[in-house]
Coordinates of C-alpha atoms in Angstrom, one line a residue:
Chain A
X1082 CA -15.7 5.1 -29.4
X1083 CA -16.5 1.9 -27.5
X1084 CA -15.1 1.9 -24.0
X1085 CA -14.7 -1.8 -23.4
X1086 CA -12.0 -2.9 -21.0
X1087 CA -10.4 -6.2 -21.8
X1088 CA -7.8 -8.1 -19.9
X1089 CA -5.7 -10.5 -21.9
X1090 CA -3.5 -13.0 -19.9
X1091 CA -2.7 -10.3 -17.4
X1092 CA -0.3 -11.0 -14.6
X1093 CA 1.1 -8.6 -12.0
X1094 CA 4.0 -9.0 -9.7
X1095 CA 4.7 -6.4 -6.9
X1096 CA 8.3 -5.2 -6.5
X1097 CA 9.4 -7.2 -9.5
X1098 CA 13.1 -7.9 -9.5
X1099 CA 13.6 -7.1 -5.8
X1100 CA 14.0 -9.7 -3.1
X1101 CA 10.6 -8.8 -1.9
X1102 CA 8.7 -9.6 -5.1
X1103 CA 5.3 -11.1 -4.7
X1104 CA 2.8 -12.2 -7.3
X1105 CA -0.7 -10.8 -7.1
X1106 CA -2.3 -11.7 -10.4
X1107 CA -2.1 -14.7 -12.7
X1108 CA -3.5 -15.1 -16.2
X1109 CA -6.4 -12.8 -15.9
X1110 CA -8.8 -12.9 -18.8
X1111 CA -12.0 -10.9 -18.8
X1112 CA -14.0 -8.4 -20.6
X1113 CA -15.9 -5.4 -19.2
X1114 CA -18.4 -4.5 -21.8
X1115 CA -19.5 -0.9 -22.3
X1116 CA -22.8 -0.3 -20.5
X1117 CA -22.5 -3.3 -18.2
X1118 CA -22.7 -3.3 -14.4
X1119 CA -19.9 -5.6 -13.4
X1120 CA -19.4 -6.8 -9.8
X1121 CA -15.9 -7.9 -8.9
X1122 CA -16.1 -10.3 -5.9
X1123 CA -13.6 -12.3 -4.0
X1124 CA -12.1 -12.9 -0.6
X1125 CA -9.7 -10.4 1.0
X1126 CA -6.4 -10.6 -0.7
X1127 CA -7.7 -12.1 -3.9
X1128 CA -6.3 -9.3 -6.1
X1129 CA -9.4 -7.2 -6.5
X1130 CA -7.7 -3.9 -5.7
X1131 CA -4.8 -4.7 -7.9
X1132 CA -7.1 -5.4 -10.8
X1133 CA -8.8 -2.1 -10.1
X1134 CA -5.7 -0.1 -10.5
X1135 CA -5.2 -1.7 -13.9
X1136 CA -8.5 -0.4 -15.1
X1137 CA -7.1 3.1 -15.6
X1138 CA -3.5 2.3 -16.0
X1139 CA -2.3 3.3 -12.5
X1140 CA -0.6 -0.1 -12.5
X1141 CA 0.7 -1.6 -15.7
X1142 CA 0.5 -5.4 -16.1
X1143 CA 3.9 -7.1 -15.8
X1144 CA 2.6 -9.7 -18.2
X1145 CA -0.1 -9.7 -20.8
X1146 CA -2.1 -6.6 -21.8
X1147 CA -5.0 -4.5 -20.8
X1148 CA -7.0 -2.8 -23.5
X1149 CA -8.9 0.2 -22.4
X1150 CA -11.1 1.6 -25.1
X1151 CA -8.6 2.0 -28.0
X1152 CA -5.5 2.1 -25.8
X1153 CA -3.4 -0.9 -25.2
X1154 CA -1.5 -1.0 -22.0
X1155 CA 1.5 -3.4 -21.6
X1156 CA 4.4 -3.5 -19.2
X1157 CA 6.5 -1.1 -21.3
X1158 CA 3.8 1.4 -22.0
X1159 CA 5.0 4.9 -21.4
X1160 CA 3.6 6.8 -18.4
X1161 CA 2.9 9.9 -20.5
X1162 CA -0.4 10.5 -22.2
X1163 CA -2.4 8.3 -19.9
X1164 CA -4.6 11.2 -18.8
X1165 CA -7.1 10.4 -21.5
X1166 CA -7.7 7.0 -19.9
X1167 CA -7.9 8.5 -16.4
X1168 CA -10.6 10.9 -17.5
X1169 CA -12.7 8.2 -19.1
X1170 CA -12.2 5.7 -16.3
X1171 CA -13.0 7.3 -12.9
X1172 CA -12.1 5.4 -9.8
X1173 CA -13.7 5.9 -6.4
X1174 CA -11.2 4.3 -4.1
X1175 CA -12.0 2.7 -0.7
X1176 CA -12.5 5.5 1.9
X1177 CA -12.2 8.2 -0.7
X1178 CA -12.7 10.9 1.9
X1179 CA -8.9 10.6 2.4
X1180 CA -8.3 12.3 -0.9
X1181 CA -9.9 15.7 0.0
X1182 CA -7.5 18.6 0.3
X1183 CA -8.8 21.9 -1.0
X1184 CA -10.0 24.7 1.3
X1185 CA -13.5 24.6 -0.1
X1186 CA -15.7 21.7 -1.3
X1187 CA -16.4 23.4 -4.6
X1188 CA -12.7 23.7 -5.3
X1189 CA -12.1 20.1 -4.4
X1190 CA -14.8 18.8 -6.7
X1191 CA -13.4 21.1 -9.5
X1192 CA -9.9 19.7 -9.0
X1193 CA -10.4 16.7 -11.3
X1194 CA -12.0 18.6 -14.2
X1195 CA -9.3 21.3 -13.9
X1196 CA -6.6 18.7 -14.2
X1197 CA -8.2 17.5 -17.4
X1198 CA -8.3 21.0 -18.9
X1199 CA -11.4 22.7 -17.6
X1200 CA -11.2 26.3 -16.5
X1201 CA -11.7 27.5 -12.9
X1202 CA -15.3 28.7 -13.7
X1203 CA -16.2 25.5 -15.6
X1204 CA -14.9 23.5 -12.7
X1205 CA -17.1 25.4 -10.2
X1206 CA -20.0 25.1 -12.5
X1207 CA -19.6 21.3 -12.6
X1208 CA -19.2 21.2 -8.8
X1209 CA -22.6 23.0 -8.5
X1210 CA -24.2 20.3 -10.7
X1211 CA -22.5 17.4 -8.9
X1212 CA -23.4 18.3 -5.3
X1213 CA -27.2 17.6 -5.6
X1214 CA -26.3 14.3 -7.3
X1215 CA -24.6 13.0 -4.2
X1216 CA -27.3 14.4 -1.9
X1217 CA -25.8 17.7 -0.8
X1218 CA -27.0 21.2 -1.7
X1219 CA -25.3 24.4 -2.9
X1220 CA -24.9 25.7 0.7
X1221 CA -22.0 23.3 1.0
X1222 CA -20.0 24.9 -1.9
X1223 CA -18.0 27.3 0.2
X1224 CA -17.5 25.1 3.2
X1225 CA -14.3 23.3 4.1
X1226 CA -14.3 19.6 3.4
X1227 CA -12.7 19.0 6.8
X1228 CA -15.7 20.4 8.7
X1229 CA -18.0 17.6 7.4
X1230 CA -19.0 14.3 8.9
X1231 CA -17.4 11.2 7.5
X1232 CA -20.5 10.3 5.4
X1233 CA -20.7 13.8 3.9
X1234 CA -16.9 13.8 3.2
X1235 CA -17.5 10.5 1.3
X1236 CA -20.2 12.2 -0.8
X1237 CA -17.9 15.1 -1.7
X1238 CA -15.1 12.8 -2.6
X1239 CA -17.4 10.8 -4.9
X1240 CA -18.7 14.0 -6.4
X1241 CA -15.1 14.8 -7.2
X1242 CA -14.8 11.7 -9.2
X1243 CA -18.2 12.1 -10.9
X1244 CA -17.1 15.6 -11.8
X1245 CA -14.6 14.2 -14.3
X1246 CA -17.7 12.8 -16.1
X1247 CA -16.2 9.4 -16.6
X1248 CA -17.6 6.8 -19.0
X1249 CA -16.6 4.0 -16.8
X1250 CA -17.0 4.4 -13.0
X1251 CA -15.1 2.0 -10.8
X1252 CA -16.2 1.7 -7.2
X1253 CA -14.1 0.0 -4.5
X1254 CA -16.5 -0.7 -1.7
X1255 CA -18.1 2.7 -1.9
X1256 CA -20.5 2.1 1.0
X1257 CA -18.0 0.6 3.5
X1258 CA -18.5 2.3 6.9
X1259 CA -21.8 4.1 5.9
X1260 CA -25.1 3.7 7.8
X1261 CA -27.8 1.6 6.2
X1262 CA -29.7 4.6 4.8
X1263 CA -26.6 6.3 3.4
X1264 CA -25.7 2.9 1.9
X1265 CA -28.9 2.5 0.0
X1266 CA -29.0 6.1 -1.1
X1267 CA -25.5 5.8 -2.5
X1268 CA -26.1 2.6 -4.3
X1269 CA -29.3 3.9 -5.8
X1270 CA -27.5 7.0 -7.0
X1271 CA -24.9 4.9 -8.8
X1272 CA -27.6 2.8 -10.3
X1273 CA -29.5 5.7 -11.6
X1274 CA -26.3 7.0 -13.2
X1275 CA -25.9 3.6 -14.8
X1276 CA -29.6 3.6 -16.0
X1277 CA -30.0 7.2 -17.1
X1278 CA -26.5 8.2 -18.3
X1279 CA -25.4 4.8 -19.5
X1280 CA -22.2 4.8 -17.5
X1281 CA -20.4 1.5 -17.3
X1282 CA -20.0 0.5 -13.6
X1283 CA -17.4 -1.8 -12.0
X1284 CA -18.2 -2.5 -8.4
X1285 CA -15.9 -4.2 -5.9
X1286 CA -17.9 -5.4 -3.0
X1287 CA -18.4 -8.0 -0.2
X1288 CA -22.2 -7.2 -0.2
X1289 CA -23.9 -9.9 -2.1
X1290 CA -27.1 -8.0 -1.8
X1291 CA -25.7 -5.2 -3.8
X1292 CA -24.4 -7.7 -6.5
X1293 CA -27.9 -9.3 -6.7
X1294 CA -29.7 -5.9 -6.7
X1295 CA -27.7 -4.1 -9.3
X1296 CA -25.1 -6.1 -11.2
X1297 CA -25.6 -7.9 -14.4
X1298 CA -22.2 -9.4 -14.7
X1299 CA -20.1 -11.0 -12.0
X1300 CA -16.4 -11.9 -11.8
X1301 CA -15.2 -14.0 -8.9
X1302 CA -11.5 -13.9 -8.0
X1303 CA -9.5 -16.2 -5.8
X1304 CA -5.8 -16.0 -5.1
X1305 CA -5.1 -13.6 -8.0
X1306 CA -7.0 -15.4 -10.7
X1307 CA -10.5 -15.5 -12.1
X1308 CA -12.4 -18.6 -11.0
X1309 CA -15.8 -17.9 -12.3
X1310 CA -17.5 -15.3 -14.5
X1311 CA -21.1 -14.9 -15.5
X1312 CA -24.6 -13.6 -14.6
X1313 CA -25.3 -13.3 -10.9
X1314 CA -28.4 -15.4 -11.2
X1315 CA -26.3 -18.3 -12.6
X1316 CA -23.5 -18.0 -10.1
X1317 CA -25.8 -17.7 -7.0
X1318 CA -27.4 -21.0 -8.0
X1319 CA -24.4 -22.9 -6.6
X1320 CA -24.4 -22.1 -2.9
X1321 CA -22.0 -24.9 -1.9
X1322 CA -19.4 -23.8 -4.5
X1323 CA -19.6 -20.1 -3.3
X1324 CA -19.1 -21.3 0.3
X1325 CA -16.0 -23.2 -0.8
X1326 CA -14.7 -19.8 -2.0
X1327 CA -15.6 -18.2 1.3
X1328 CA -18.4 -16.3 -0.3
X1329 CA -22.1 -16.5 0.3
X1330 CA -25.4 -15.9 -1.6
X1331 CA -27.7 -13.0 -1.0
X1332 CA -30.2 -13.3 1.9
X1333 CA -33.1 -13.7 -0.5
X1334 CA -31.4 -16.7 -2.2
X1335 CA -30.6 -18.4 1.1
X1336 CA -34.1 -17.7 2.4
X1337 CA -35.7 -19.2 -0.8
X1338 CA -33.5 -22.3 -0.6
X1339 CA -34.4 -22.7 3.1
X1340 CA -38.1 -22.5 2.2
X1341 CA -37.6 -25.2 -0.4
X1342 CA -35.8 -27.4 2.1
X1343 CA -38.3 -27.0 4.9
X1344 CA -41.7 -27.0 3.2
X1345 CA -40.7 -28.1 -0.3
X1346 CA -41.7 -24.8 -1.9
X1347 CA -40.6 -24.6 -5.5
X1348 CA -40.0 -21.1 -6.7
X1349 CA -38.5 -21.9 -10.0
X1350 CA -35.7 -19.4 -10.9
X1351 CA -33.9 -18.1 -7.9
X1352 CA -35.0 -14.7 -6.6
X1353 CA -32.3 -12.1 -6.5
X1354 CA -34.0 -9.2 -4.9
X1355 CA -36.5 -8.9 -2.1
X1356 CA -39.2 -7.7 -4.5
X1357 CA -38.7 -10.7 -6.8
X1358 CA -38.9 -13.0 -3.8
X1359 CA -42.1 -11.3 -2.6
X1360 CA -43.7 -11.5 -6.1
X1361 CA -42.9 -15.2 -6.3
X1362 CA -44.3 -15.9 -2.9
X1363 CA -47.5 -14.0 -3.7
X1364 CA -47.9 -15.9 -6.9
X1365 CA -47.4 -19.1 -5.1
X1366 CA -50.0 -18.2 -2.4
X1367 CA -52.5 -17.2 -5.1
X1368 CA -51.9 -20.5 -6.9
X1369 CA -52.7 -22.4 -3.8
X1370 CA -55.7 -20.4 -2.9
X1371 CA -57.0 -20.9 -6.4
X1372 CA -56.5 -24.6 -6.1
X1373 CA -58.5 -24.6 -2.9
X1374 CA -55.5 -25.5 -0.6
X1375 CA -54.6 -23.9 2.7
X1376 CA -52.0 -21.4 1.5
X1377 CA -50.1 -21.4 4.8
X1378 CA -49.6 -25.1 5.0
X1379 CA -46.5 -26.9 3.6
X1380 CA -47.3 -28.2 0.2
X1381 CA -45.8 -31.4 -1.1
X1382 CA -43.6 -32.1 1.9
X1383 CA -46.4 -33.2 4.1
Chain B
X172 CA 8.0 4.0 -4.6
X173 CA 10.6 3.1 -2.0
X174 CA 10.1 -0.6 -2.8
X175 CA 13.7 -1.3 -4.0
X176 CA 15.2 0.1 -0.8
X177 CA 16.6 -2.8 1.3
X178 CA 18.7 -0.7 3.8
X179 CA 16.7 -0.4 7.0
X180 CA 14.3 -3.2 6.4
X181 CA 13.7 -6.3 8.5
X182 CA 13.5 -9.8 7.1
X183 CA 12.1 -12.5 9.3
X184 CA 14.5 -15.3 10.1
X185 CA 15.8 -17.4 12.8
X186 CA 19.6 -17.8 12.6
X187 CA 22.1 -17.4 15.4
X188 CA 22.4 -13.6 14.7
X189 CA 18.7 -13.2 14.9
X190 CA 18.6 -14.6 18.4
X191 CA 21.2 -12.3 19.8
X192 CA 20.2 -9.6 22.2
X193 CA 19.4 -6.4 20.3
X194 CA 21.5 -4.4 22.8
X195 CA 24.5 -6.5 21.8
X196 CA 23.8 -6.0 18.1
X197 CA 23.2 -2.3 18.4
X198 CA 26.3 -1.7 20.6
X199 CA 28.5 -3.8 18.3
X200 CA 27.4 -2.0 15.2
X201 CA 28.0 1.4 16.7
X202 CA 31.3 0.1 18.0
X203 CA 32.2 -1.3 14.6
X204 CA 31.6 2.1 12.9
X205 CA 34.1 3.7 15.2
X206 CA 36.6 0.9 15.0
X207 CA 36.6 0.9 11.2
X208 CA 38.6 4.2 11.3
X209 CA 41.5 2.3 12.9
X210 CA 42.0 0.5 9.7
X211 CA 44.7 2.0 7.5
X212 CA 46.3 -0.7 5.5
X213 CA 45.3 -3.8 3.5
X214 CA 45.9 -6.2 6.4
X215 CA 43.5 -4.4 8.6
X216 CA 40.8 -4.1 5.9
X217 CA 41.2 -7.8 5.1
X218 CA 40.6 -8.6 8.8
X219 CA 37.5 -6.4 8.8
X220 CA 36.2 -8.0 5.6
X221 CA 36.7 -11.5 6.9
X222 CA 34.9 -10.5 10.1
X223 CA 32.0 -8.9 8.3
X224 CA 31.6 -11.7 5.8
X225 CA 31.6 -14.2 8.7
X226 CA 28.8 -12.2 10.3
X227 CA 26.8 -12.2 7.0
X228 CA 27.3 -15.9 6.6
X229 CA 26.1 -16.5 10.2
X230 CA 23.0 -14.5 9.5
X231 CA 22.0 -17.0 6.8
X232 CA 20.6 -14.2 4.6
X233 CA 21.3 -14.2 0.9
X234 CA 24.3 -12.1 -0.1
X235 CA 22.1 -10.4 -2.8
X236 CA 20.2 -8.5 -0.1
X237 CA 23.4 -6.8 1.0
X238 CA 24.5 -6.1 -2.5
X239 CA 21.1 -4.5 -3.2
X240 CA 21.5 -2.5 0.0
X241 CA 24.5 -0.8 -1.5
X242 CA 22.9 0.0 -4.8
X243 CA 20.9 3.1 -3.8
X244 CA 24.2 4.6 -2.3
X245 CA 26.4 3.7 -5.1
X246 CA 26.5 7.2 -6.6
X247 CA 27.4 8.8 -3.2
X248 CA 30.1 6.2 -2.8
X249 CA 31.6 6.7 -6.2
X250 CA 31.4 10.5 -5.9
X251 CA 33.4 10.4 -2.7
X252 CA 35.9 7.8 -4.0
X253 CA 36.5 9.9 -7.2
X254 CA 37.1 13.1 -5.2
X255 CA 39.5 11.2 -3.0
X256 CA 41.4 9.8 -6.0
X257 CA 41.6 13.1 -7.8
X258 CA 42.6 15.3 -4.9
X259 CA 45.0 13.2 -2.9
X260 CA 48.7 13.8 -3.4
X261 CA 51.7 11.7 -2.4
X262 CA 53.4 8.7 -3.7
X263 CA 54.1 8.1 -7.4
X264 CA 52.3 10.5 -9.8
X265 CA 50.5 8.7 -12.7
X266 CA 48.6 11.6 -14.2
X267 CA 48.4 15.3 -13.5
X268 CA 46.2 18.1 -14.9
X269 CA 46.2 21.3 -12.9
X270 CA 45.3 20.5 -9.3
X271 CA 43.8 17.2 -10.4
X272 CA 46.1 14.3 -10.2
X273 CA 46.0 10.5 -9.9
X274 CA 48.7 9.2 -7.5
X275 CA 49.4 5.8 -6.0
X276 CA 48.5 7.3 -2.6
X277 CA 45.3 8.7 -4.0
X278 CA 44.3 5.4 -5.6
X279 CA 45.0 3.6 -2.3
X280 CA 42.9 6.1 -0.4
X281 CA 40.0 5.7 -2.9
X282 CA 40.0 1.9 -2.5
X283 CA 40.1 2.3 1.3
X284 CA 37.2 4.7 1.3
X285 CA 35.2 2.4 -0.9
X286 CA 36.0 -0.5 1.5
X287 CA 34.9 1.6 4.4
X288 CA 31.6 2.4 2.9
X289 CA 30.9 -1.1 1.9
X290 CA 31.8 -2.4 5.4
X291 CA 29.7 0.1 7.2
X292 CA 26.7 -0.5 4.9
X293 CA 27.0 -4.2 5.2
X294 CA 27.2 -4.0 9.0
X295 CA 24.3 -1.7 9.4
X296 CA 22.2 -3.5 6.9
X297 CA 22.9 -6.7 8.8
X298 CA 21.7 -5.0 12.0
X299 CA 18.4 -3.8 10.5
X300 CA 17.8 -7.0 8.5
X301 CA 18.1 -9.2 11.5
X302 CA 16.6 -7.0 14.3
X303 CA 13.0 -6.1 14.6
X304 CA 12.5 -2.3 14.8
X305 CA 10.7 -2.7 18.1
X306 CA 13.6 -4.7 19.6
X307 CA 15.9 -1.9 18.4
X308 CA 13.9 0.7 20.3
X309 CA 13.9 -1.5 23.4
X310 CA 17.6 -1.7 23.1
X311 CA 17.9 2.0 22.6
X312 CA 15.7 2.7 25.6
X313 CA 17.8 0.4 27.7
X314 CA 21.1 2.0 26.5
X315 CA 19.8 5.5 27.1
X316 CA 18.6 4.8 30.6
X317 CA 21.6 6.4 32.3
X318 CA 20.5 9.7 30.6
X319 CA 17.5 9.9 32.9
X320 CA 19.9 11.2 35.5
X321 CA 20.3 14.2 33.2
X322 CA 16.5 14.7 33.1
X323 CA 16.3 13.3 29.5
X324 CA 12.8 11.9 29.0
X325 CA 14.1 8.5 27.9
X326 CA 10.9 6.7 28.3
X327 CA 8.9 9.2 26.2
X328 CA 11.6 9.2 23.5
X329 CA 11.4 5.4 23.3
X330 CA 7.6 5.5 23.1
X331 CA 7.7 8.0 20.3
X332 CA 10.3 6.0 18.5
X333 CA 8.3 2.8 18.7
X334 CA 5.1 4.5 17.6
X335 CA 6.9 6.2 14.8
X336 CA 8.5 3.0 13.6
X337 CA 5.2 1.2 13.9
X338 CA 3.5 3.8 11.6
X339 CA 6.1 4.0 8.9
X340 CA 4.7 1.2 6.8
X341 CA 1.1 2.4 7.5
X342 CA 2.0 5.9 6.4
X343 CA 3.7 4.5 3.3
X344 CA 0.6 2.6 2.4
X345 CA -1.5 5.7 3.0
X346 CA 0.8 7.8 0.8
X347 CA 0.5 5.2 -2.0
X348 CA -3.3 5.2 -1.7
X349 CA -3.7 8.9 -1.8
X350 CA -1.2 9.2 -4.6
X351 CA -3.2 6.7 -6.6
X352 CA -6.5 8.5 -5.8
X353 CA -5.0 11.8 -7.0
X354 CA -3.5 10.3 -10.1
X355 CA -6.9 8.9 -10.9
X356 CA -8.1 12.5 -10.6
X357 CA -5.5 13.6 -13.2
X358 CA -2.5 14.6 -11.1
X359 CA 0.9 13.8 -12.7
X360 CA 3.5 13.2 -10.0
X361 CA 7.1 13.7 -10.9
X362 CA 6.4 15.4 -14.2
X363 CA 7.0 18.9 -15.5
X364 CA 9.3 21.5 -14.0
X365 CA 10.3 22.0 -10.4
X366 CA 7.4 24.4 -9.7
X367 CA 4.8 22.1 -11.3
X368 CA 6.2 19.1 -9.4
X369 CA 6.0 21.0 -6.1
X370 CA 2.5 22.0 -6.8
X371 CA 1.5 18.4 -7.5
X372 CA 2.7 17.4 -4.0
X373 CA 0.1 19.6 -2.3
X374 CA -2.9 17.2 -2.9
X375 CA -0.7 14.5 -1.4
X376 CA 0.7 16.3 1.6
X377 CA -2.5 17.9 2.9
X378 CA -4.5 14.7 3.1
X379 CA -1.4 12.9 4.7
X380 CA -1.1 15.5 7.4
X381 CA -4.8 15.5 8.0
X382 CA -4.9 11.8 8.3
X383 CA -1.9 11.8 10.6
X384 CA -3.6 14.3 12.9
X385 CA -6.7 12.1 13.0
X386 CA -4.7 9.0 13.6
X387 CA -2.8 10.7 16.4
X388 CA -6.0 11.7 18.1
X389 CA -7.5 8.3 17.7
X390 CA -4.4 6.6 19.0
X391 CA -4.2 8.9 22.0
X392 CA -7.8 8.2 22.9
X393 CA -7.4 4.5 22.4
X394 CA -4.3 4.5 24.7
X395 CA -6.0 6.5 27.4
X396 CA -9.0 4.2 27.2
X397 CA -6.7 1.3 27.9
X398 CA -5.3 2.9 31.0
X399 CA -2.1 4.5 29.7
X400 CA -1.0 7.4 31.9
X401 CA 2.7 7.8 31.2
X402 CA 5.9 6.0 31.7
X403 CA 5.9 5.8 35.5
X404 CA 5.2 2.4 37.1
X405 CA 4.8 0.4 33.9
X406 CA 6.0 -3.2 33.5
X407 CA 7.4 -4.6 30.4
X408 CA 6.1 -7.3 28.1
X409 CA 9.2 -7.8 26.0
X410 CA 12.1 -8.5 28.3
X411 CA 15.6 -8.2 26.9
X412 CA 17.7 -11.2 27.8
X413 CA 21.5 -11.0 27.7
X414 CA 23.0 -14.5 27.2
X415 CA 26.5 -16.0 27.0
X416 CA 26.6 -15.6 23.2
X417 CA 26.0 -11.9 23.5
X418 CA 29.0 -11.6 25.8
X419 CA 30.9 -13.7 23.3
X420 CA 30.0 -11.3 20.5
X421 CA 31.3 -8.3 22.5
X422 CA 34.5 -10.3 23.3
X423 CA 35.1 -11.0 19.6
X424 CA 34.7 -7.3 18.9
X425 CA 37.3 -6.4 21.6
X426 CA 39.7 -9.0 20.1
X427 CA 39.2 -7.7 16.7
X428 CA 40.0 -4.2 17.9
X429 CA 43.2 -5.5 19.4
X430 CA 44.1 -7.2 16.2
X431 CA 43.5 -4.0 14.3
X432 CA 45.7 -1.9 16.6
X433 CA 48.5 -4.5 16.2
X434 CA 48.1 -4.6 12.4
X435 CA 47.7 -0.9 11.6
X436 CA 50.8 1.0 10.5

């Protein structure tokens, strides 16, 4: 079955029908294709987290519909029988360490699978497989999750979501508050899941570097509605527009555009990752050397 | 979850009632709840209704807020009213079945109880809608001050109250978040039999307690780091200010009590 997630004219109003009602989403239309790595980007309060809760029917749209795989969710959809969706779409919420509660790490990781029908033994078996995936070893199985450091708790919580073996993995700022090393490890781990197991990933983030490094689709939100959608390379071209939405481009892109400004270096297509930028600079240097020019001198802007 | 609950919420505004001293509002609300038991005929209830509706108008808050405030309590109110109607004897008997009977006296009583509920809910909703929780604790602290003579730790109680009030919304958010996270892991809240429902609460309660412990520790550290060392010798940032209109409010309440005493039978 194809696990695309499609939003059709989705609107959402909090506390509808009460004097405190407030509108969070308007007319949202987008498509998260199976096997894509989508980045959901926007300023704080733009509705990212609200959208996120629609991806596995934790919230139901007050207008329009969300199609998850073969299920259609509208405002009147019954709360029963949504478990199938929740198993297929796993969400790692912001600061997921807050969801740990069992007395051992193994049991906590097995909690998700057990809710979806796995037996105790199967659950523990899955937990054993998941721990190395998030960078912990089997010695952690019997420890209490509350003895761990914040970063390790985060890993256990993420393992708990991965244990449900979702087809779509939704990540809400999974690296917020982690050190740079933990951050890279975590992002690489998700990327290898995406590459090797073909998991669809939806990433909510403020880190444009992560978007540039990993995502192949980008959705930009502002004030509860989609303002732009497309490939990161296309979207990062327009630095001024992004700035007007209180967003910025990755460091590589701004570095490349500064090079162009200062010494008139033309790199062609914008570089998204550091490797790409380095490759282009090396190519440029080789070209100049071959042409008998001083490679370290500004070219056309003399 | 609790999103429809209006009773006990604060709505920002700036009408005359908002600017009254919280001590005046708190005192008059408590006073009102006692005074309401003086009313025992339609004239007295009419006086009270006129009085409360004037207060609601003065607050410049939409009437729908108050009506909504009653909604969550409607079953409790109806239950009490029906009991009153069915079990009160006296006056003309309209209907009788065993010990159950509907009498003119009973109907009257039912109507009065209903009025009493509505008036009390309106008045206390008015208090919480127009007074910031923190102002309320300030008022409470001030009014409890005489109790220090009886060795009651008034300052500590007030501090605990204001911290508790401050963290109610934060904890509600936290609850919501953990609930969502666990639902995403396949927990069904509010489904199945009582035993299953209680079991489903565990993955919610434990993280909530743990995070409250952590929060308390962090808060205590932060307070100490900022030089907090107990209630002795502190000054106040929010000063309560009793003005002429507050005295006027109290005077109106006394007048109303006088009127009630005269009108009651």
